[in-house]
Amino acid sequence: QKEVEQDPGPLSVPEGAIVSLNCTYSNSAFQYFMWYRQYSRKGPELLMYTYSSGNKEDGRFTAQVDKSSKYISLFIRDSQPSDSATYLCAMSASGLGAQKLVFGQGTRLTINP
Amino acid sequence: ETGVTQSPTHLIKTRGQQVTLRCSSQSGHNTVSWYQQALGQGPQFIFQYYREEENGRGNFPPRFSGLQFPNYSSELNVNALELDDSALYLCASTRGGAEETQYFGPGTRLLVL
């Protein structure tokens, strides 16, 4: 069993829709929960992160962490075609710059105009 | 732009050959990590270097090795290439610290024939 599981999609939605992306994990030691966005032919870029449990909002993006269920989510409101990318969840026990970030498989998202 | 550059962008090698991939980090980023991203998968941690010393390693064999230099550049060396080594190789750098973001380069795409 992988430490982090993420549905690879692909996911295709119309512009303006609310998008929900999810990951589950098995390692209770994870404390930092990150969402990266990766455009084609680019490296991943950090979108937002949450430390421990709870919600965090940044503009159209909301990250949620439920440690009791070992489940994290990223919601995108009013989705735009420019949001089309692969979204990767990543986790670590000791920080954003930790020795080992554990990534999910990535979900490929397409927003259709 | 993340300020992290990688070279070359693409590379084709044959099985059994050796390859060296290069990364140039931002000034002041004394920690660099290397990841392997197979097609359709999330990045997998290879190893991390801190101030020119290996500071953690993932589940990769010893034929994957690295170097970090005082000028914030680093190398990933892979000996005895195998077909399964075909992937996007990403480096990521950070100043270190739990809340310091890792910045990824665009990657080097390696194809082993």
Coordinates of C-alpha atoms in Angstrom, one line a residue:
Chain A
Q1 CA 0.0 0.0 0.0
K2 CA 1.3 3.4 -0.9
E3 CA 1.8 6.0 1.8
V4 CA -0.3 8.5 -0.2
E5 CA -3.1 7.7 -2.5
Q6 CA -4.5 10.1 -5.1
D7 CA -7.0 9.5 -7.8
P8 CA -5.1 10.2 -11.1
G9 CA -8.2 11.2 -13.0
P10 CA -8.3 12.7 -15.5
L11 CA -10.9 15.2 -14.3
S12 CA -12.7 17.5 -16.8
V13 CA -15.1 20.2 -15.7
P14 CA -16.7 23.3 -17.2
E15 CA -15.4 26.7 -16.5
G16 CA -16.9 28.2 -13.3
A17 CA -17.4 24.8 -11.6
I18 CA -16.3 23.9 -8.1
V19 CA -13.5 21.3 -8.2
S20 CA -12.7 18.9 -5.4
L21 CA -9.4 17.0 -5.3
N22 CA -8.6 14.5 -2.6
C23 CA -5.8 12.4 -1.1
T24 CA -5.7 9.7 1.6
Y25 CA -2.7 8.7 3.5
S26 CA -1.6 6.0 5.9
N27 CA 1.4 7.6 7.9
S28 CA 0.2 9.2 11.1
A29 CA 3.5 11.0 11.5
F30 CA 2.6 13.4 8.6
Q31 CA 2.1 17.0 9.9
Y32 CA 2.6 19.1 6.8
F33 CA 0.1 18.8 4.0
M34 CA 0.8 20.5 0.7
W35 CA -0.8 21.0 -2.7
Y36 CA 1.5 21.5 -5.7
R37 CA 0.4 22.5 -9.2
Q38 CA 2.4 21.2 -12.1
Y39 CA 1.8 22.6 -15.6
S40 CA 3.0 20.7 -18.6
R41 CA 6.8 20.7 -19.1
K42 CA 7.3 22.5 -15.8
G43 CA 8.3 21.6 -12.3
P44 CA 5.8 21.5 -9.4
E45 CA 5.0 24.8 -7.7
L46 CA 3.6 25.0 -4.1
L47 CA 0.0 26.2 -4.2
M48 CA -0.7 26.1 -0.5
Y49 CA 0.0 24.1 2.6
T50 CA -1.6 23.3 6.0
Y51 CA 0.1 22.4 9.2
S52 CA -1.7 19.7 11.2
S53 CA -5.5 19.7 10.9
G54 CA -8.0 22.3 9.8
N55 CA -8.8 24.5 6.8
K56 CA -6.9 27.2 5.0
E57 CA -8.2 29.5 2.3
D58 CA -6.3 31.5 -0.3
G59 CA -8.4 33.3 -2.8
R60 CA -10.3 30.7 -4.9
F61 CA -8.5 27.8 -3.2
T62 CA -9.4 26.0 0.1
A63 CA -7.3 23.2 1.6
Q64 CA -8.8 20.9 4.2
V65 CA -7.1 18.3 6.4
D66 CA -8.9 15.7 8.5
K67 CA -6.2 13.8 10.4
S68 CA -8.7 11.6 12.1
S69 CA -9.7 10.2 8.7
K70 CA -6.3 10.6 7.1
Y71 CA -7.9 12.6 4.3
I72 CA -7.0 15.9 2.7
S73 CA -8.9 17.9 0.1
L74 CA -8.3 20.9 -2.2
F75 CA -11.3 22.9 -3.4
I76 CA -11.1 25.3 -6.4
R77 CA -14.0 27.7 -6.7
D78 CA -15.0 29.5 -9.9
S79 CA -12.5 27.3 -11.8
Q80 CA -10.7 28.9 -14.8
P81 CA -9.1 27.4 -17.9
S82 CA -5.7 28.6 -16.5
D83 CA -6.3 26.2 -13.6
S84 CA -5.8 23.3 -16.0
A85 CA -2.8 21.4 -14.7
T86 CA -1.8 18.3 -12.7
Y87 CA -2.4 18.8 -9.0
L88 CA -0.1 16.9 -6.6
C89 CA -0.7 16.4 -2.9
A90 CA 2.4 16.0 -0.8
M91 CA 3.1 15.3 2.8
S92 CA 5.9 15.3 5.3
A93 CA 6.5 14.7 9.0
S94 CA 9.0 17.6 9.5
G95 CA 8.3 20.5 7.2
L96 CA 8.0 21.9 3.7
G97 CA 11.7 21.6 3.1
A98 CA 11.9 18.2 4.7
Q99 CA 14.2 15.4 3.8
K100 CA 11.4 13.5 2.2
L101 CA 8.2 14.9 0.7
V102 CA 5.9 12.0 -0.1
F103 CA 3.7 12.8 -3.2
G104 CA 0.5 11.4 -4.5
Q105 CA 0.2 10.3 -8.1
G106 CA -1.3 13.6 -9.2
T107 CA -4.7 14.4 -10.6
R108 CA -4.8 15.8 -14.1
L109 CA -7.4 18.5 -14.3
T110 CA -8.9 20.2 -17.4
I111 CA -11.2 23.2 -17.2
N112 CA -13.2 23.6 -20.3
P113 CA -14.2 27.1 -21.5
Chain B
E1 CA 10.1 31.6 -12.2
T2 CA 11.5 29.7 -9.2
G3 CA 15.2 30.6 -9.8
V4 CA 16.1 26.9 -10.0
T5 CA 17.5 25.8 -13.4
Q6 CA 18.4 22.4 -14.7
S7 CA 20.4 21.1 -17.6
P8 CA 20.0 19.5 -20.0
T9 CA 16.3 19.8 -20.7
H10 CA 16.2 16.4 -22.5
L11 CA 18.6 13.6 -22.8
I12 CA 18.6 10.2 -24.6
K13 CA 20.9 7.4 -23.4
T14 CA 21.2 3.7 -23.9
R15 CA 21.0 1.0 -21.3
G16 CA 24.3 0.6 -19.4
Q17 CA 25.5 4.1 -19.9
Q18 CA 26.1 6.7 -17.3
V19 CA 24.5 10.2 -17.0
T20 CA 25.1 13.4 -15.1
L21 CA 22.3 15.9 -14.6
R22 CA 22.8 19.4 -13.3
C23 CA 20.9 21.8 -11.1
S24 CA 21.6 25.4 -10.2
S25 CA 19.8 26.7 -7.1
Q26 CA 19.0 30.2 -5.8
S27 CA 21.8 31.9 -3.8
G28 CA 21.4 31.0 -0.1
H29 CA 19.6 27.7 -0.7
N30 CA 21.9 25.3 1.1
T31 CA 19.6 22.3 0.8
V32 CA 18.8 20.5 -2.5
S33 CA 16.7 17.5 -3.1
W34 CA 16.4 15.3 -6.2
Y35 CA 13.2 13.6 -7.3
Q36 CA 12.4 11.1 -10.0
Q37 CA 9.0 11.5 -11.7
A38 CA 7.9 8.6 -13.9
L39 CA 5.3 9.3 -16.5
G40 CA 1.8 9.7 -14.9
Q41 CA 3.3 9.4 -11.4
G42 CA 4.1 11.8 -8.6
P43 CA 7.7 12.7 -7.8
Q44 CA 9.7 10.1 -5.7
F45 CA 12.4 11.3 -3.3
I46 CA 15.9 10.2 -4.3
F47 CA 18.1 12.0 -1.9
Q48 CA 18.8 15.3 -0.2
Y49 CA 22.1 17.3 0.2
Y50 CA 22.7 19.9 2.9
R51 CA 25.9 21.9 2.9
E52 CA 27.5 19.4 0.5
E53 CA 26.7 16.3 2.6
E54 CA 24.1 13.7 1.8
N55 CA 21.3 14.3 4.3
G56 CA 18.8 11.5 3.6
R57 CA 18.0 9.0 0.9
G58 CA 14.9 7.4 -0.5
N59 CA 14.6 3.8 -1.8
F60 CA 17.1 4.2 -4.7
P61 CA 20.1 2.0 -5.3
P62 CA 23.7 3.2 -4.9
R63 CA 24.1 3.7 -8.6
F64 CA 22.2 6.9 -8.0
S65 CA 24.7 9.4 -6.5
G66 CA 25.0 13.1 -6.1
L67 CA 27.2 16.0 -5.4
Q68 CA 26.5 19.5 -4.1
F69 CA 29.0 22.4 -4.6
P70 CA 29.6 25.6 -2.6
N71 CA 28.2 27.7 -5.5
Y72 CA 24.7 26.4 -5.0
S73 CA 24.9 24.0 -7.9
S74 CA 24.5 20.2 -7.7
E75 CA 24.6 17.0 -9.8
L76 CA 22.8 13.8 -10.0
N77 CA 24.8 10.9 -11.4
V78 CA 23.2 7.6 -12.5
N79 CA 25.4 4.7 -13.4
A80 CA 24.5 1.5 -15.4
L81 CA 21.3 3.0 -16.7
E82 CA 18.2 0.8 -16.9
L83 CA 15.1 1.2 -19.0
D84 CA 13.1 2.0 -15.9
D85 CA 15.3 5.0 -15.2
S86 CA 13.4 6.8 -18.0
A87 CA 11.7 9.7 -16.2
L88 CA 11.6 13.4 -15.4
Y89 CA 14.3 14.3 -12.9
L90 CA 13.5 17.2 -10.7
C91 CA 15.7 19.1 -8.3
A92 CA 14.3 21.3 -5.6
S93 CA 16.1 23.8 -3.3
T94 CA 15.3 25.5 -0.1
R95 CA 17.0 27.6 2.6
G96 CA 15.9 24.9 5.0
G97 CA 13.6 25.2 8.0
A98 CA 10.2 23.7 8.5
E99 CA 8.3 26.6 6.9
E100 CA 10.6 27.2 4.0
T101 CA 9.2 26.3 0.6
Q102 CA 11.1 24.0 -1.7
Y103 CA 11.4 25.5 -5.2
F104 CA 11.5 23.0 -8.0
G105 CA 13.3 23.3 -11.3
P106 CA 11.7 22.5 -14.6
G107 CA 13.3 19.0 -14.7
T108 CA 15.5 17.0 -17.1
R109 CA 13.6 14.4 -19.1
L110 CA 15.7 11.3 -19.5
L111 CA 14.9 8.6 -22.0
V112 CA 16.9 5.3 -21.8
L113 CA 16.7 3.1 -24.8

